[in-house]
Amino acid sequence: MKDQMWDLHVYFFLGLGRLSQAEEYLAQAQWTVLKTPECPDSIKSKLFRNLGLLYAAQGNYPDALSQLADEDRKSTRLNSSHRCISYAVFCLKKK
């Protein structure tokens, strides 16, 4: 359950438009993932998705596209692809 808390915090802060706080949580999560080679793909997938959503909210569409595409690849391997993420990647390619 603890590994899910950062994910909920990020969604909460993104939803409230508190991008700097979301970015802080994601920076900590990203550091942890980089320092944990055995980190499960499901956690990496959530990290990529949340980074993509943050970058899109900041208007940084190239980085958003890159992160969401990474999430799409990870979740496809996990057989849990999120249709909304695939759609977001499609929309960002149009920008």
Short mmCIF file of N, CA, C and O in Angstrom, two decimals:
data_model
loop_
_atom_site.label_atom_id
_atom_site.label_comp_id
_atom_site.label_asym_id
_atom_site.label_seq_id
_atom_site.Cartn_x
_atom_site.Cartn_y
_atom_site.Cartn_z
N MET A 1 0.82 -1.20 0.00
CA MET A 1 0.00 0.00 0.00
C MET A 1 0.86 1.27 0.00
O MET A 1 0.52 2.24 -0.63
N LYS A 2 2.00 1.19 0.71
CA LYS A 2 2.84 2.38 0.80
C LYS A 2 3.33 2.84 -0.56
O LYS A 2 3.43 4.03 -0.83
N ASP A 3 3.63 1.87 -1.46
CA ASP A 3 4.12 2.25 -2.78
C ASP A 3 3.05 2.94 -3.60
O ASP A 3 3.35 3.60 -4.57
N GLN A 4 1.79 2.83 -3.20
CA GLN A 4 0.70 3.48 -3.90
C GLN A 4 0.48 4.91 -3.42
O GLN A 4 -0.14 5.70 -4.13
N MET A 5 1.00 5.27 -2.27
CA MET A 5 0.71 6.58 -1.69
C MET A 5 1.29 7.72 -2.53
O MET A 5 0.63 8.74 -2.71
N TRP A 6 2.50 7.58 -3.04
CA TRP A 6 3.07 8.66 -3.84
C TRP A 6 2.22 8.89 -5.08
O TRP A 6 2.02 10.02 -5.50
N ASP A 7 1.70 7.80 -5.63
CA ASP A 7 0.86 7.88 -6.82
C ASP A 7 -0.41 8.69 -6.53
O ASP A 7 -0.79 9.56 -7.29
N LEU A 8 -1.02 8.43 -5.40
CA LEU A 8 -2.23 9.16 -5.01
C LEU A 8 -1.93 10.63 -4.73
O LEU A 8 -2.71 11.51 -5.11
N HIS A 9 -0.80 10.89 -4.08
CA HIS A 9 -0.41 12.27 -3.81
C HIS A 9 -0.21 13.05 -5.11
O HIS A 9 -0.63 14.19 -5.23
N VAL A 10 0.45 12.42 -6.07
CA VAL A 10 0.70 13.09 -7.34
C VAL A 10 -0.61 13.41 -8.04
O VAL A 10 -0.82 14.52 -8.53
N TYR A 11 -1.54 12.44 -8.10
CA TYR A 11 -2.84 12.69 -8.72
C TYR A 11 -3.57 13.83 -8.01
O TYR A 11 -4.18 14.68 -8.64
N PHE A 12 -3.50 13.84 -6.70
CA PHE A 12 -4.14 14.88 -5.90
C PHE A 12 -3.58 16.26 -6.26
O PHE A 12 -4.33 17.19 -6.56
N PHE A 13 -2.24 16.38 -6.25
CA PHE A 13 -1.62 17.67 -6.53
C PHE A 13 -1.83 18.10 -7.98
O PHE A 13 -2.04 19.28 -8.25
N LEU A 14 -1.78 17.16 -8.92
CA LEU A 14 -2.04 17.51 -10.32
C LEU A 14 -3.47 18.01 -10.49
O LEU A 14 -3.72 18.98 -11.19
N GLY A 15 -4.40 17.34 -9.83
CA GLY A 15 -5.80 17.73 -9.92
C GLY A 15 -6.07 19.11 -9.35
O GLY A 15 -6.95 19.83 -9.83
N LEU A 16 -5.31 19.50 -8.34
CA LEU A 16 -5.47 20.82 -7.74
C LEU A 16 -4.63 21.89 -8.43
O LEU A 16 -4.70 23.06 -8.07
N GLY A 17 -3.85 21.47 -9.43
CA GLY A 17 -3.00 22.43 -10.12
C GLY A 17 -1.75 22.80 -9.33
O GLY A 17 -1.10 23.80 -9.64
N ARG A 18 -1.42 22.02 -8.35
CA ARG A 18 -0.22 22.28 -7.54
C ARG A 18 0.95 21.50 -8.15
O ARG A 18 1.40 20.49 -7.64
N LEU A 19 1.41 22.02 -9.27
CA LEU A 19 2.39 21.30 -10.07
C LEU A 19 3.75 21.17 -9.38
O LEU A 19 4.42 20.15 -9.52
N SER A 20 4.14 22.19 -8.62
CA SER A 20 5.45 22.11 -7.96
C SER A 20 5.46 21.01 -6.90
O SER A 20 6.48 20.32 -6.74
N GLN A 21 4.35 20.83 -6.20
CA GLN A 21 4.29 19.77 -5.20
C GLN A 21 4.25 18.40 -5.87
O GLN A 21 4.88 17.45 -5.39
N ALA A 22 3.53 18.28 -6.97
CA ALA A 22 3.51 17.03 -7.72
C ALA A 22 4.92 16.72 -8.22
O ALA A 22 5.37 15.57 -8.17
N GLU A 23 5.61 17.74 -8.68
CA GLU A 23 6.97 17.55 -9.20
C GLU A 23 7.93 17.08 -8.10
O GLU A 23 8.81 16.25 -8.34
N GLU A 24 7.75 17.57 -6.88
CA GLU A 24 8.58 17.13 -5.76
C GLU A 24 8.39 15.64 -5.49
O GLU A 24 9.36 14.90 -5.31
N TYR A 25 7.13 15.19 -5.43
CA TYR A 25 6.86 13.78 -5.20
C TYR A 25 7.42 12.92 -6.33
O TYR A 25 7.99 11.86 -6.10
N LEU A 26 7.27 13.39 -7.56
CA LEU A 26 7.78 12.63 -8.70
C LEU A 26 9.29 12.57 -8.72
O LEU A 26 9.88 11.56 -9.10
N ALA A 27 9.96 13.64 -8.29
CA ALA A 27 11.42 13.63 -8.22
C ALA A 27 11.90 12.59 -7.21
O ALA A 27 12.85 11.85 -7.48
N GLN A 28 11.22 12.50 -6.08
CA GLN A 28 11.57 11.49 -5.07
C GLN A 28 11.32 10.09 -5.60
O GLN A 28 12.14 9.18 -5.42
N ALA A 29 10.19 9.90 -6.26
CA ALA A 29 9.86 8.59 -6.82
C ALA A 29 10.86 8.20 -7.91
O ALA A 29 11.31 7.06 -7.97
N GLN A 30 11.22 9.16 -8.75
CA GLN A 30 12.16 8.89 -9.83
C GLN A 30 13.54 8.51 -9.27
O GLN A 30 14.18 7.57 -9.74
N TRP A 31 13.97 9.20 -8.25
CA TRP A 31 15.25 8.89 -7.61
C TRP A 31 15.22 7.47 -7.04
O TRP A 31 16.16 6.70 -7.22
N THR A 32 14.13 7.12 -6.37
CA THR A 32 13.99 5.79 -5.79
C THR A 32 14.02 4.71 -6.86
O THR A 32 14.68 3.68 -6.71
N VAL A 33 13.31 4.94 -7.97
CA VAL A 33 13.28 3.96 -9.06
C VAL A 33 14.68 3.80 -9.66
O VAL A 33 15.12 2.68 -9.92
N LEU A 34 15.39 4.90 -9.84
CA LEU A 34 16.75 4.82 -10.40
C LEU A 34 17.71 4.07 -9.48
O LEU A 34 18.63 3.41 -9.95
N LYS A 35 17.50 4.18 -8.19
CA LYS A 35 18.38 3.53 -7.22
C LYS A 35 17.95 2.10 -6.88
O LYS A 35 18.60 1.44 -6.09
N THR A 36 16.86 1.64 -7.47
CA THR A 36 16.33 0.31 -7.18
C THR A 36 16.24 -0.49 -8.48
O THR A 36 15.21 -0.47 -9.16
N PRO A 37 17.31 -1.20 -8.84
CA PRO A 37 17.31 -1.93 -10.11
C PRO A 37 16.20 -2.97 -10.22
O PRO A 37 15.70 -3.24 -11.31
N GLU A 38 15.78 -3.54 -9.11
CA GLU A 38 14.73 -4.57 -9.14
C GLU A 38 13.32 -3.98 -9.05
O GLU A 38 12.34 -4.71 -8.83
N CYS A 39 13.19 -2.70 -9.25
CA CYS A 39 11.89 -2.04 -9.20
C CYS A 39 10.95 -2.66 -10.23
O CYS A 39 11.31 -2.80 -11.40
N PRO A 40 9.75 -3.05 -9.82
CA PRO A 40 8.81 -3.68 -10.75
C PRO A 40 8.38 -2.74 -11.88
O PRO A 40 8.30 -1.52 -11.70
N ASP A 41 8.11 -3.32 -13.03
CA ASP A 41 7.66 -2.54 -14.18
C ASP A 41 6.35 -1.80 -13.90
O ASP A 41 6.11 -0.74 -14.47
N SER A 42 5.52 -2.35 -13.04
CA SER A 42 4.25 -1.68 -12.73
C SER A 42 4.49 -0.32 -12.06
O SER A 42 3.79 0.65 -12.34
N ILE A 43 5.51 -0.23 -11.21
CA ILE A 43 5.84 1.03 -10.56
C ILE A 43 6.46 1.99 -11.58
O ILE A 43 6.14 3.18 -11.62
N LYS A 44 7.34 1.47 -12.43
CA LYS A 44 7.95 2.31 -13.47
C LYS A 44 6.88 2.87 -14.40
O LYS A 44 6.94 4.03 -14.81
N SER A 45 5.90 2.04 -14.72
CA SER A 45 4.81 2.47 -15.59
C SER A 45 4.05 3.64 -14.98
O SER A 45 3.76 4.64 -15.64
N LYS A 46 3.75 3.55 -13.69
CA LYS A 46 3.06 4.64 -13.00
C LYS A 46 3.90 5.91 -12.97
O LYS A 46 3.39 7.01 -13.14
N LEU A 47 5.20 5.74 -12.77
CA LEU A 47 6.10 6.89 -12.75
C LEU A 47 6.09 7.59 -14.11
O LEU A 47 5.94 8.81 -14.18
N PHE A 48 6.24 6.82 -15.18
CA PHE A 48 6.24 7.41 -16.52
C PHE A 48 4.92 8.12 -16.81
O PHE A 48 4.90 9.21 -17.37
N ARG A 49 3.81 7.48 -16.42
CA ARG A 49 2.49 8.08 -16.67
C ARG A 49 2.36 9.41 -15.93
O ARG A 49 1.94 10.41 -16.50
N ASN A 50 2.74 9.42 -14.67
CA ASN A 50 2.61 10.64 -13.87
C ASN A 50 3.55 11.74 -14.34
O ASN A 50 3.18 12.91 -14.35
N LEU A 51 4.77 11.37 -14.74
CA LEU A 51 5.68 12.37 -15.30
C LEU A 51 5.10 12.95 -16.58
O LEU A 51 5.16 14.16 -16.81
N GLY A 52 4.52 12.10 -17.41
CA GLY A 52 3.90 12.58 -18.65
C GLY A 52 2.76 13.53 -18.38
O GLY A 52 2.63 14.57 -19.03
N LEU A 53 1.93 13.20 -17.39
CA LEU A 53 0.81 14.07 -17.05
C LEU A 53 1.30 15.41 -16.49
O LEU A 53 0.74 16.47 -16.79
N LEU A 54 2.36 15.36 -15.68
CA LEU A 54 2.93 16.59 -15.14
C LEU A 54 3.48 17.47 -16.26
O LEU A 54 3.19 18.66 -16.33
N TYR A 55 4.27 16.87 -17.15
CA TYR A 55 4.85 17.65 -18.24
C TYR A 55 3.77 18.23 -19.15
O TYR A 55 3.90 19.36 -19.61
N ALA A 56 2.71 17.47 -19.39
CA ALA A 56 1.61 17.99 -20.21
C ALA A 56 0.94 19.18 -19.51
O ALA A 56 0.63 20.18 -20.15
N ALA A 57 0.76 19.07 -18.20
CA ALA A 57 0.15 20.18 -17.45
C ALA A 57 1.04 21.41 -17.46
O ALA A 57 0.55 22.54 -17.42
N GLN A 58 2.35 21.21 -17.55
CA GLN A 58 3.29 22.33 -17.60
C GLN A 58 3.44 22.88 -19.02
O GLN A 58 4.11 23.88 -19.21
N GLY A 59 2.84 22.21 -19.99
CA GLY A 59 2.97 22.65 -21.38
C GLY A 59 4.23 22.15 -22.06
O GLY A 59 4.56 22.56 -23.17
N ASN A 60 4.94 21.23 -21.43
CA ASN A 60 6.16 20.65 -21.97
C ASN A 60 5.78 19.39 -22.75
O ASN A 60 5.98 18.27 -22.30
N TYR A 61 5.22 19.59 -23.95
CA TYR A 61 4.64 18.49 -24.71
C TYR A 61 5.64 17.48 -25.24
O TYR A 61 5.34 16.27 -25.23
N PRO A 62 6.84 17.87 -25.67
CA PRO A 62 7.79 16.84 -26.12
C PRO A 62 8.17 15.85 -25.02
O PRO A 62 8.20 14.64 -25.25
N ASP A 63 8.43 16.36 -23.80
CA ASP A 63 8.77 15.46 -22.70
C ASP A 63 7.55 14.66 -22.25
O ASP A 63 7.68 13.50 -21.86
N ALA A 64 6.39 15.27 -22.30
CA ALA A 64 5.15 14.55 -21.96
C ALA A 64 4.96 13.37 -22.91
O ALA A 64 4.66 12.26 -22.48
N LEU A 65 5.15 13.61 -24.19
CA LEU A 65 5.00 12.57 -25.19
C LEU A 65 5.99 11.43 -24.93
O LEU A 65 5.62 10.25 -24.96
N SER A 66 7.23 11.78 -24.64
CA SER A 66 8.25 10.77 -24.37
C SER A 66 7.88 9.91 -23.17
O SER A 66 7.96 8.68 -23.22
N GLN A 67 7.47 10.54 -22.07
CA GLN A 67 7.13 9.79 -20.85
C GLN A 67 5.88 8.93 -21.05
O GLN A 67 5.83 7.79 -20.61
N LEU A 68 4.87 9.49 -21.70
CA LEU A 68 3.64 8.73 -21.92
C LEU A 68 3.87 7.57 -22.88
O LEU A 68 3.27 6.50 -22.72
N ALA A 69 4.74 7.76 -23.85
CA ALA A 69 5.07 6.65 -24.76
C ALA A 69 5.80 5.55 -24.00
O ALA A 69 5.54 4.36 -24.22
N ASP A 70 6.71 5.92 -23.08
CA ASP A 70 7.39 4.92 -22.26
C ASP A 70 6.38 4.17 -21.39
O ASP A 70 6.46 2.96 -21.24
N GLU A 71 5.43 4.90 -20.83
CA GLU A 71 4.39 4.26 -20.01
C GLU A 71 3.57 3.31 -20.86
O GLU A 71 3.26 2.19 -20.44
N ASP A 72 3.23 3.71 -22.06
CA ASP A 72 2.43 2.87 -22.94
C ASP A 72 3.16 1.57 -23.26
O ASP A 72 2.58 0.50 -23.25
N ARG A 73 4.46 1.66 -23.52
CA ARG A 73 5.26 0.46 -23.80
C ARG A 73 5.33 -0.45 -22.57
O ARG A 73 5.18 -1.66 -22.68
N LYS A 74 5.56 0.14 -21.39
CA LYS A 74 5.63 -0.67 -20.16
C LYS A 74 4.30 -1.34 -19.87
O LYS A 74 4.24 -2.53 -19.56
N SER A 75 3.21 -0.59 -19.96
CA SER A 75 1.91 -1.15 -19.61
C SER A 75 1.47 -2.19 -20.63
O SER A 75 0.78 -3.14 -20.29
N THR A 76 1.90 -2.05 -21.89
CA THR A 76 1.58 -3.05 -22.90
C THR A 76 2.26 -4.37 -22.56
O THR A 76 1.65 -5.43 -22.66
N ARG A 77 3.50 -4.28 -22.09
CA ARG A 77 4.20 -5.50 -21.66
C ARG A 77 3.53 -6.14 -20.46
O ARG A 77 3.58 -7.34 -20.27
N LEU A 78 2.90 -5.30 -19.63
CA LEU A 78 2.22 -5.81 -18.43
C LEU A 78 0.77 -6.22 -18.74
O LEU A 78 0.05 -6.62 -17.84
N ASN A 79 0.35 -6.06 -19.99
CA ASN A 79 -1.03 -6.33 -20.40
C ASN A 79 -2.03 -5.48 -19.64
O ASN A 79 -3.11 -5.92 -19.30
N SER A 80 -1.64 -4.24 -19.35
CA SER A 80 -2.56 -3.35 -18.63
C SER A 80 -2.57 -1.97 -19.27
O SER A 80 -2.63 -0.96 -18.58
N SER A 81 -2.48 -1.94 -20.59
CA SER A 81 -2.42 -0.66 -21.28
C SER A 81 -3.63 0.19 -20.97
O SER A 81 -4.76 -0.28 -20.98
N HIS A 82 -3.39 1.44 -20.69
CA HIS A 82 -4.46 2.37 -20.41
C HIS A 82 -4.84 3.06 -21.72
O HIS A 82 -4.02 3.74 -22.32
N ARG A 83 -6.06 2.90 -22.13
CA ARG A 83 -6.50 3.50 -23.38
C ARG A 83 -6.37 5.02 -23.36
O ARG A 83 -6.06 5.63 -24.37
N CYS A 84 -6.58 5.63 -22.21
CA CYS A 84 -6.47 7.09 -22.15
C CYS A 84 -5.04 7.54 -22.41
O CYS A 84 -4.81 8.58 -23.01
N ILE A 85 -4.06 6.76 -22.00
CA ILE A 85 -2.66 7.12 -22.23
C ILE A 85 -2.34 6.98 -23.71
O ILE A 85 -1.69 7.84 -24.30
N SER A 86 -2.80 5.91 -24.34
CA SER A 86 -2.58 5.75 -25.78
C SER A 86 -3.21 6.91 -26.54
O SER A 86 -2.63 7.43 -27.49
N TYR A 87 -4.39 7.34 -26.12
CA TYR A 87 -5.06 8.47 -26.76
C TYR A 87 -4.27 9.76 -26.53
O TYR A 87 -4.12 10.58 -27.42
N ALA A 88 -3.74 9.92 -25.31
CA ALA A 88 -2.95 11.12 -25.00
C ALA A 88 -1.69 11.17 -25.87
O ALA A 88 -1.34 12.24 -26.39
N VAL A 89 -1.06 10.03 -26.09
CA VAL A 89 0.13 9.99 -26.94
C VAL A 89 -0.27 10.39 -28.36
O VAL A 89 0.41 11.18 -29.02
N PHE A 90 -1.39 9.88 -28.83
CA PHE A 90 -1.88 10.22 -30.16
C PHE A 90 -2.12 11.73 -30.28
O PHE A 90 -1.71 12.37 -31.24
N CYS A 91 -2.77 12.31 -29.28
CA CYS A 91 -3.08 13.75 -29.31
C CYS A 91 -1.81 14.60 -29.25
O CYS A 91 -1.71 15.61 -29.93
N LEU A 92 -0.85 14.19 -28.43
CA LEU A 92 0.38 14.97 -28.31
C LEU A 92 1.22 14.92 -29.58
O LEU A 92 1.93 15.86 -29.89
N LYS A 93 1.12 13.83 -30.32
CA LYS A 93 1.85 13.75 -31.60
C LYS A 93 1.30 14.76 -32.59
O LYS A 93 2.01 15.20 -33.49
N LYS A 94 0.04 15.16 -32.42
CA LYS A 94 -0.58 16.13 -33.33
C LYS A 94 -0.12 17.56 -33.05
O LYS A 94 -0.29 18.43 -33.87
N LYS A 95 0.42 17.81 -31.86
CA LYS A 95 0.81 19.18 -31.47
C LYS A 95 2.08 19.62 -32.16
O LYS A 95 2.94 18.95 -32.47
#
